[in-house]
PDB file of C-alpha atoms in Angstrom:
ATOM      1  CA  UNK O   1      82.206  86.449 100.654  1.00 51.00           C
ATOM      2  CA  UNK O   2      80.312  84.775  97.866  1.00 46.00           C
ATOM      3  CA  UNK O   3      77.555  85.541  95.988  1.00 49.00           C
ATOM      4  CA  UNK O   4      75.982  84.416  93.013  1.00 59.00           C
ATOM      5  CA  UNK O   5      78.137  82.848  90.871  1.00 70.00           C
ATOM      6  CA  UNK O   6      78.051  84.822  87.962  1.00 79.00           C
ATOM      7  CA  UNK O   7      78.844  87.928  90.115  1.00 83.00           C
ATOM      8  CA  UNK O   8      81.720  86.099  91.716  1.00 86.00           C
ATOM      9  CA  UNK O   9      83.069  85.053  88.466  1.00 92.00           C
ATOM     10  CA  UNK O  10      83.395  88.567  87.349  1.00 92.00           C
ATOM     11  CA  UNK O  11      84.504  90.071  90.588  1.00 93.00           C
ATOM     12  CA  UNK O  12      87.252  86.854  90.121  1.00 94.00           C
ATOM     13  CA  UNK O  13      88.356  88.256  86.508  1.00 94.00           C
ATOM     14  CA  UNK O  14      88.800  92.073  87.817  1.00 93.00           C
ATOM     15  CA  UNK O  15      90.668  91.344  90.417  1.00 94.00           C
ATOM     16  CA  UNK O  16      92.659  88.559  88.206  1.00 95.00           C
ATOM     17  CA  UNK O  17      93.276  91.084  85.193  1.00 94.00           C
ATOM     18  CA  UNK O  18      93.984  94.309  87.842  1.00 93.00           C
ATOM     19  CA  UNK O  19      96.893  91.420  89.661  1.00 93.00           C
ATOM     20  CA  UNK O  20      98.091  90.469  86.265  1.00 92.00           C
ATOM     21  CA  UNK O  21      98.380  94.240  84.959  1.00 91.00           C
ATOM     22  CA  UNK O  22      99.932  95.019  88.315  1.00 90.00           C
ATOM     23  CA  UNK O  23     102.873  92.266  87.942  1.00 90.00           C
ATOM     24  CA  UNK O  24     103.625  94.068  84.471  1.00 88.00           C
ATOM     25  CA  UNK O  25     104.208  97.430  86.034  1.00 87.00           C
ATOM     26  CA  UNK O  26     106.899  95.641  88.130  1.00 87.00           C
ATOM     27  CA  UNK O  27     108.552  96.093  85.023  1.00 84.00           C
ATOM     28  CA  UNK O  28     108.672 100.111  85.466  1.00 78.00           C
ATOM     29  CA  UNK O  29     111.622 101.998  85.401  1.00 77.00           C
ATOM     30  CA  UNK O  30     110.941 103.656  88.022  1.00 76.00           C
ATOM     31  CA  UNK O  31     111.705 101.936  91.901  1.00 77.00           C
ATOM     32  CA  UNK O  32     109.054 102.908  93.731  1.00 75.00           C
ATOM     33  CA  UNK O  33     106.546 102.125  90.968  1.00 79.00           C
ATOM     34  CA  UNK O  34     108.082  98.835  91.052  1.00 80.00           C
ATOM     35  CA  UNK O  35     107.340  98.399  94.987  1.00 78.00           C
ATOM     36  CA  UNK O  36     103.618  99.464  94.675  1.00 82.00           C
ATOM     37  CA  UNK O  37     103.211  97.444  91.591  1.00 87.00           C
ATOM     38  CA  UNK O  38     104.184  94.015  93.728  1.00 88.00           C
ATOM     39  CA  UNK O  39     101.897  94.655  96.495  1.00 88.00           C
ATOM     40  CA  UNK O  40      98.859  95.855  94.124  1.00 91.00           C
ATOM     41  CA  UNK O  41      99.819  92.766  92.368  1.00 93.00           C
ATOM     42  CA  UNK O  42      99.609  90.116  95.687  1.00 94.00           C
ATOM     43  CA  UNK O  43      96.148  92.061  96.505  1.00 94.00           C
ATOM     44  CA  UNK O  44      94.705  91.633  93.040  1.00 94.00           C
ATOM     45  CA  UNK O  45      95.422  87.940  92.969  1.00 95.00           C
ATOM     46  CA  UNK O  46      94.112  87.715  96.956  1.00 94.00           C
ATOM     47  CA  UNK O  47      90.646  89.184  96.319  1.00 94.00           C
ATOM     48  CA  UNK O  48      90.613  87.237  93.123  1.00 94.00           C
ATOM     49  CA  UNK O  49      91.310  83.973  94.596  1.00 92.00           C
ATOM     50  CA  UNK O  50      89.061  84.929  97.919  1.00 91.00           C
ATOM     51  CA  UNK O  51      86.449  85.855  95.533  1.00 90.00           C
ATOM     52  CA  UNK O  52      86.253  82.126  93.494  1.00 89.00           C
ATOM     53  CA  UNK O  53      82.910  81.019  93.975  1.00 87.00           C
ATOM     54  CA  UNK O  54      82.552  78.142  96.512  1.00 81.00           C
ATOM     55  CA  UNK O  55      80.420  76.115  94.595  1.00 79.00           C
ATOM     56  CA  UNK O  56      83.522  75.602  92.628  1.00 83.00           C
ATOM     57  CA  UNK O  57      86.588  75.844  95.173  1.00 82.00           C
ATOM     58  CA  UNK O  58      86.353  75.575  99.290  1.00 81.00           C
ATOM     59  CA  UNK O  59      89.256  76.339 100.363  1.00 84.00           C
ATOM     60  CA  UNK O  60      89.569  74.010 103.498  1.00 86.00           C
ATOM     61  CA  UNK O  61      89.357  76.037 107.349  1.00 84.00           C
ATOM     62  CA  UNK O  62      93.145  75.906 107.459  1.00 88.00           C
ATOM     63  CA  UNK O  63      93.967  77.671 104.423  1.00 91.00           C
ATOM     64  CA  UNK O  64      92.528  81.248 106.099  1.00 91.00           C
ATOM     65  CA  UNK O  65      94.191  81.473 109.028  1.00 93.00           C
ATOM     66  CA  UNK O  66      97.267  81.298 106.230  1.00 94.00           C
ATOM     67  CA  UNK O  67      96.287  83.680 104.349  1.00 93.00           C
ATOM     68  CA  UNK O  68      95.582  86.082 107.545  1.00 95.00           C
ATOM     69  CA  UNK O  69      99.296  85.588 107.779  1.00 96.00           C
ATOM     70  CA  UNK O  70     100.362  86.343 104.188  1.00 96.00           C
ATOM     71  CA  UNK O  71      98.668  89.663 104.091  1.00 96.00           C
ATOM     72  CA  UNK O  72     100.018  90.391 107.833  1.00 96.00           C
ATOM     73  CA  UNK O  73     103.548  90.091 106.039  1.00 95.00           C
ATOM     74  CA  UNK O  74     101.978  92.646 103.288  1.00 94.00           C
ATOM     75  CA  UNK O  75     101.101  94.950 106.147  1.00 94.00           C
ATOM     76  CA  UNK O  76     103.841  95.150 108.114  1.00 95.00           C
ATOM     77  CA  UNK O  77     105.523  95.603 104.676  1.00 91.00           C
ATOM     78  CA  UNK O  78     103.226  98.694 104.290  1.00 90.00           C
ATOM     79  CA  UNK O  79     103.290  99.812 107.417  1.00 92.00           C
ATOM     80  CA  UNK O  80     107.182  99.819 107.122  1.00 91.00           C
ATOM     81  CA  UNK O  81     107.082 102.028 103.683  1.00 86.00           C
ATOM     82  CA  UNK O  82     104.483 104.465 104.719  1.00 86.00           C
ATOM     83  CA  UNK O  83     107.251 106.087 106.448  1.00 87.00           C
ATOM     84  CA  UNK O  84     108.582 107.402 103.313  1.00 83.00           C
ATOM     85  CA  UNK O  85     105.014 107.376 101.029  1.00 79.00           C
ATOM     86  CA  UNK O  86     101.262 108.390 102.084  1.00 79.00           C
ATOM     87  CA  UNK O  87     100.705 106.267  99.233  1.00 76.00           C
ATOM     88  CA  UNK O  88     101.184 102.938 101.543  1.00 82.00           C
ATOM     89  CA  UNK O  89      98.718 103.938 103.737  1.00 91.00           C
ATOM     90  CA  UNK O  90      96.265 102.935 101.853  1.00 91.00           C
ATOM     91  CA  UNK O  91      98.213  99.176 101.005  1.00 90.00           C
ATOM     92  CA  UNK O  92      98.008  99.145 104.879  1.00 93.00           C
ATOM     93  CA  UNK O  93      94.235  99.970 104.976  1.00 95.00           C
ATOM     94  CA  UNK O  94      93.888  97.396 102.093  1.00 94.00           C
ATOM     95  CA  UNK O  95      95.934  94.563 103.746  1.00 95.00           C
ATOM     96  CA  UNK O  96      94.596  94.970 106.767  1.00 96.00           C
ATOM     97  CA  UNK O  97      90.516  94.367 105.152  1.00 96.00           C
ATOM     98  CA  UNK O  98      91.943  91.229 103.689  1.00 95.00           C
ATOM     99  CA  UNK O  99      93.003  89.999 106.998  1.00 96.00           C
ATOM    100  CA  UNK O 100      90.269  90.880 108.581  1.00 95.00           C
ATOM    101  CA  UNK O 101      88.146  89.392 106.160  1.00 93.00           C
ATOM    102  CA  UNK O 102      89.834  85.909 106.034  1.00 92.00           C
ATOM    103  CA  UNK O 103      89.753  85.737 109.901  1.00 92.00           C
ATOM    104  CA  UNK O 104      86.267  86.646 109.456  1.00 91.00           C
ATOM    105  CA  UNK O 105      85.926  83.236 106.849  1.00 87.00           C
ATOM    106  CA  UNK O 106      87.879  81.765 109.170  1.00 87.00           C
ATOM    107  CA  UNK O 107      85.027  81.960 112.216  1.00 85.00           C
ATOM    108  CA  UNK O 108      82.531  81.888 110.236  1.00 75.00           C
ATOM    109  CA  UNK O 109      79.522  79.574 110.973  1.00 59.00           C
ATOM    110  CA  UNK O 110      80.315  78.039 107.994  1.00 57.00           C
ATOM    111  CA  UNK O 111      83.935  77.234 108.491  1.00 45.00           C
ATOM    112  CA  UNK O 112      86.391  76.292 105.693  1.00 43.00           C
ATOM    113  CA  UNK O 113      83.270  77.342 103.007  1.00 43.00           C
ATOM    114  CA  UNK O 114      83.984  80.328 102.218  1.00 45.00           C
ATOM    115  CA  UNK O 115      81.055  81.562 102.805  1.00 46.00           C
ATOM    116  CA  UNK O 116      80.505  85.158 105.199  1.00 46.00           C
ATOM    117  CA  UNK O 117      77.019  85.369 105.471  1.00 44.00           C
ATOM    118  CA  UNK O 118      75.015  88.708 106.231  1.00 47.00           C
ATOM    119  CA  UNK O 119      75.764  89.865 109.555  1.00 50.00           C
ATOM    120  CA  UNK O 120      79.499  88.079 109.429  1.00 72.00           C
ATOM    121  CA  UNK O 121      82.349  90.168 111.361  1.00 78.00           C
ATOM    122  CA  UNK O 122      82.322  92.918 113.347  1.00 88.00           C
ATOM    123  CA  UNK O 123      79.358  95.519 111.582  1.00 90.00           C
ATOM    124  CA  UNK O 124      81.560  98.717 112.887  1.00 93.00           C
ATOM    125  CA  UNK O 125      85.043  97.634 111.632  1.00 94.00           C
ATOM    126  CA  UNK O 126      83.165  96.333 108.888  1.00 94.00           C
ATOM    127  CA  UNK O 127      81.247  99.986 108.172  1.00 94.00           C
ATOM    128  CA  UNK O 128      84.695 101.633 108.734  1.00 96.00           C
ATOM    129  CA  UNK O 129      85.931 100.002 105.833  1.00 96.00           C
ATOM    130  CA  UNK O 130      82.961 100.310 103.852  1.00 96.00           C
ATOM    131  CA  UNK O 131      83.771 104.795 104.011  1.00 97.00           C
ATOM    132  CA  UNK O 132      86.627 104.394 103.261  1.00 97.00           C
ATOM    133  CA  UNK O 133      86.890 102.377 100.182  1.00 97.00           C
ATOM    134  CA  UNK O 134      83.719 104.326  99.384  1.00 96.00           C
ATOM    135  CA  UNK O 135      85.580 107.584  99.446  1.00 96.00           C
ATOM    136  CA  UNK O 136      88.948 105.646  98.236  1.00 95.00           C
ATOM    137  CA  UNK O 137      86.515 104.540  94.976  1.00 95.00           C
ATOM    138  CA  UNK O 138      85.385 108.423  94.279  1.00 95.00           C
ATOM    139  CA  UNK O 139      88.293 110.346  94.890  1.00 94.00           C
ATOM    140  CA  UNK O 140      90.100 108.103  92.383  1.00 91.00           C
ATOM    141  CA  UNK O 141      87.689 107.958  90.216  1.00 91.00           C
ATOM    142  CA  UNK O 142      87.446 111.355  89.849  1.00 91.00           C
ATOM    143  CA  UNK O 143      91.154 111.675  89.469  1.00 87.00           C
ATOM    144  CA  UNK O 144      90.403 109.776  86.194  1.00 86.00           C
ATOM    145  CA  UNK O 145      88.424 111.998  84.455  1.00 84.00           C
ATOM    146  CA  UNK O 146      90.456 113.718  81.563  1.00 80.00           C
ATOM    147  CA  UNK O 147      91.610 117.088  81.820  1.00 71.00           C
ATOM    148  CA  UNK O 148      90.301 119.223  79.069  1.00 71.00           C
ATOM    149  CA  UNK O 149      93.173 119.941  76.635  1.00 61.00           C
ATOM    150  CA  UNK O 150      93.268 123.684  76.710  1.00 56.00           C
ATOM    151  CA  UNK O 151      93.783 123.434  80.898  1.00 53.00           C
ATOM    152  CA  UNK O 152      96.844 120.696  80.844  1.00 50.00           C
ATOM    153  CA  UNK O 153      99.940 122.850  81.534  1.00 46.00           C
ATOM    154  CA  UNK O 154     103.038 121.368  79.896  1.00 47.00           C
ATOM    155  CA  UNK O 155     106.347 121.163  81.801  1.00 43.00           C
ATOM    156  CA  UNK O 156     104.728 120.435  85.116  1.00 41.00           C
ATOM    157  CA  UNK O 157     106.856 117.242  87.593  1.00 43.00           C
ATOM    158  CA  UNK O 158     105.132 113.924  86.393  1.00 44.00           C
ATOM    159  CA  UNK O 159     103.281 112.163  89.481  1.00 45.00           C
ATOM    160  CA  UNK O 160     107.333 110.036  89.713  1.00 46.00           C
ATOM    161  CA  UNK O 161     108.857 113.183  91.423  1.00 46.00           C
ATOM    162  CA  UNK O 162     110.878 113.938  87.853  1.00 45.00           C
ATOM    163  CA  UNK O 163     110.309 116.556  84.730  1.00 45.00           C
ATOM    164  CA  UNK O 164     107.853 115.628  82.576  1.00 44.00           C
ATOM    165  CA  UNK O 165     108.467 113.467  79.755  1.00 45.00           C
ATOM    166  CA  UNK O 166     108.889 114.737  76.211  1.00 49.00           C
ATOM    167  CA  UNK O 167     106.975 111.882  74.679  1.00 55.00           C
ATOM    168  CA  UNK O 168     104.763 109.734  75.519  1.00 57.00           C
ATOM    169  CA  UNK O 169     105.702 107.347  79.262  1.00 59.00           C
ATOM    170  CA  UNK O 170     106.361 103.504  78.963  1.00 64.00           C
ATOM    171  CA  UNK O 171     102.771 101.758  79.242  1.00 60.00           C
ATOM    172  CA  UNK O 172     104.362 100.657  82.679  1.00 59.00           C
ATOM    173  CA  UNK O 173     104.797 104.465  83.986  1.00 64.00           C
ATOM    174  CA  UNK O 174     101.327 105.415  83.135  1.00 70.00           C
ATOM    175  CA  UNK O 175      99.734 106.863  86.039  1.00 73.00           C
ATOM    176  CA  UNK O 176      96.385 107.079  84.433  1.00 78.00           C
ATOM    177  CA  UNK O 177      96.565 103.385  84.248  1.00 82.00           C
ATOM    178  CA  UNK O 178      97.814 102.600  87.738  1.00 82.00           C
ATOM    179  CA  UNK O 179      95.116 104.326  89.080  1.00 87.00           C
ATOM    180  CA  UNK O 180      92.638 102.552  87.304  1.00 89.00           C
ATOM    181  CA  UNK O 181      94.078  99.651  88.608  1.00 88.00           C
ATOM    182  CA  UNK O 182      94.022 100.889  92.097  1.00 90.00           C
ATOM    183  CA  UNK O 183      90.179 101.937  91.472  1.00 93.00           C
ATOM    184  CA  UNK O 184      89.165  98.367  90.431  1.00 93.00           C
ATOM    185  CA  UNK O 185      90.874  97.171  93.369  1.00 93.00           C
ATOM    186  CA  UNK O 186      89.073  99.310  95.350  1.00 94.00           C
ATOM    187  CA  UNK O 187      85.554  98.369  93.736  1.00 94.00           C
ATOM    188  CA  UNK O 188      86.415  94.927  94.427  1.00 94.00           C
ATOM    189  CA  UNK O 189      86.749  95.057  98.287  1.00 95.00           C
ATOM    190  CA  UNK O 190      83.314  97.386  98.853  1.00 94.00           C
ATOM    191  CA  UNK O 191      81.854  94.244  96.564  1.00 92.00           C
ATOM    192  CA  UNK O 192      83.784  92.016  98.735  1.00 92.00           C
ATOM    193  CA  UNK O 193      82.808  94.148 102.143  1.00 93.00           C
ATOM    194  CA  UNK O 194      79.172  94.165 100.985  1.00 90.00           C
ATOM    195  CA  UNK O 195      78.741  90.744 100.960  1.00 85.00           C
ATOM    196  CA  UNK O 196      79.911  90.660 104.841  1.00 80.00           C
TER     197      UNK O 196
END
């Protein structure tokens, strides 16, 4: 899963910053903010520790199969809330790529390196993913672009489900700013799939 170094070092501090940001918005007032925020948060700090170049850290071979099961508690977890939000759907896409990328470091030829060279995994499984982060990356990023100020309608339900706020939302409610974090996320896995 690891490149260059310099490369790796940078996907490291996205991934780093986007988990740290993510533990903040635990913080929200608002409860299912607060849900999404953990598991954005344990993803963020998974792709940034998967993402550590190995000429610095190899994890040994056991420490995958461990993380496989970490992220298989994060998807049934997922799995469980997408009942109530479409939302988690896409935590249970995500979890399930980083399982399926540490089993894949896990058989690799190079065992316990860290390394997934070209041609690592299953190419289909590994294309599937590849769409849909692709598409995940561009819808959200073009959710990002600003609305120009004469079309924003005032009064409208905030993306929580309540009225919208008089003033301006906590830093933690910001949906502008979850869903950059979400969209770095998702830029780190295709980097993270490419590599596969």
């Amino acid at each position: 899963m690891h490149g260059p170094a310099s490369p790796g070092w940078l996907l490291v501090a996205l991934c780093a910053v986007t988990g740290t940001y993510c533990l903040l918005r635990m913080r929200s007032g608002v409860e299912e903010q607060r849900r999404a925020a953990g598991g954005e948060a344990l993803m963020g700090f998974g792709m940034a520790v998967m993402a550590v170049p190995t000429a610095v850290f190899a994890p040994p071979g056991w420490a995958w199969p461990i993380y496989a099961a970490v992220f298989g508690a994060a998807a049934l977890r997922a799995l469980w809330a997408a009942r109530r939000s479409a939302h988690h759907v896409h935590h249970l896409v995500g979890t399930a790529a980083m399982i399926y990328m540490a089993l894949t470091m896990a058989a690799s030829p190079a065992r316990g390196h860290g390394h997934v060279h070209g041609g690592s995994g299953v190419p289909a499984l590994t294309g599937v993913l590849l769409v849909y982060f692709t598409g995940y990356v561009l819808v959200t990023g073009a959710r990002l672009i600003p609305v120009p100020a004469g079309a924003a309608v005032t009064g409208l339900p905030s993306s929580t489900g309540g009225p919208a706020a008089v003033g301006a939302p906590r830093w933690a409610d910001r949906p502008e700013l979850a869903r950059a974090c979400r969209l770095s996320m998702g830029i780190g896995m295709l980097a993270m799939l490419l590599t596969m």
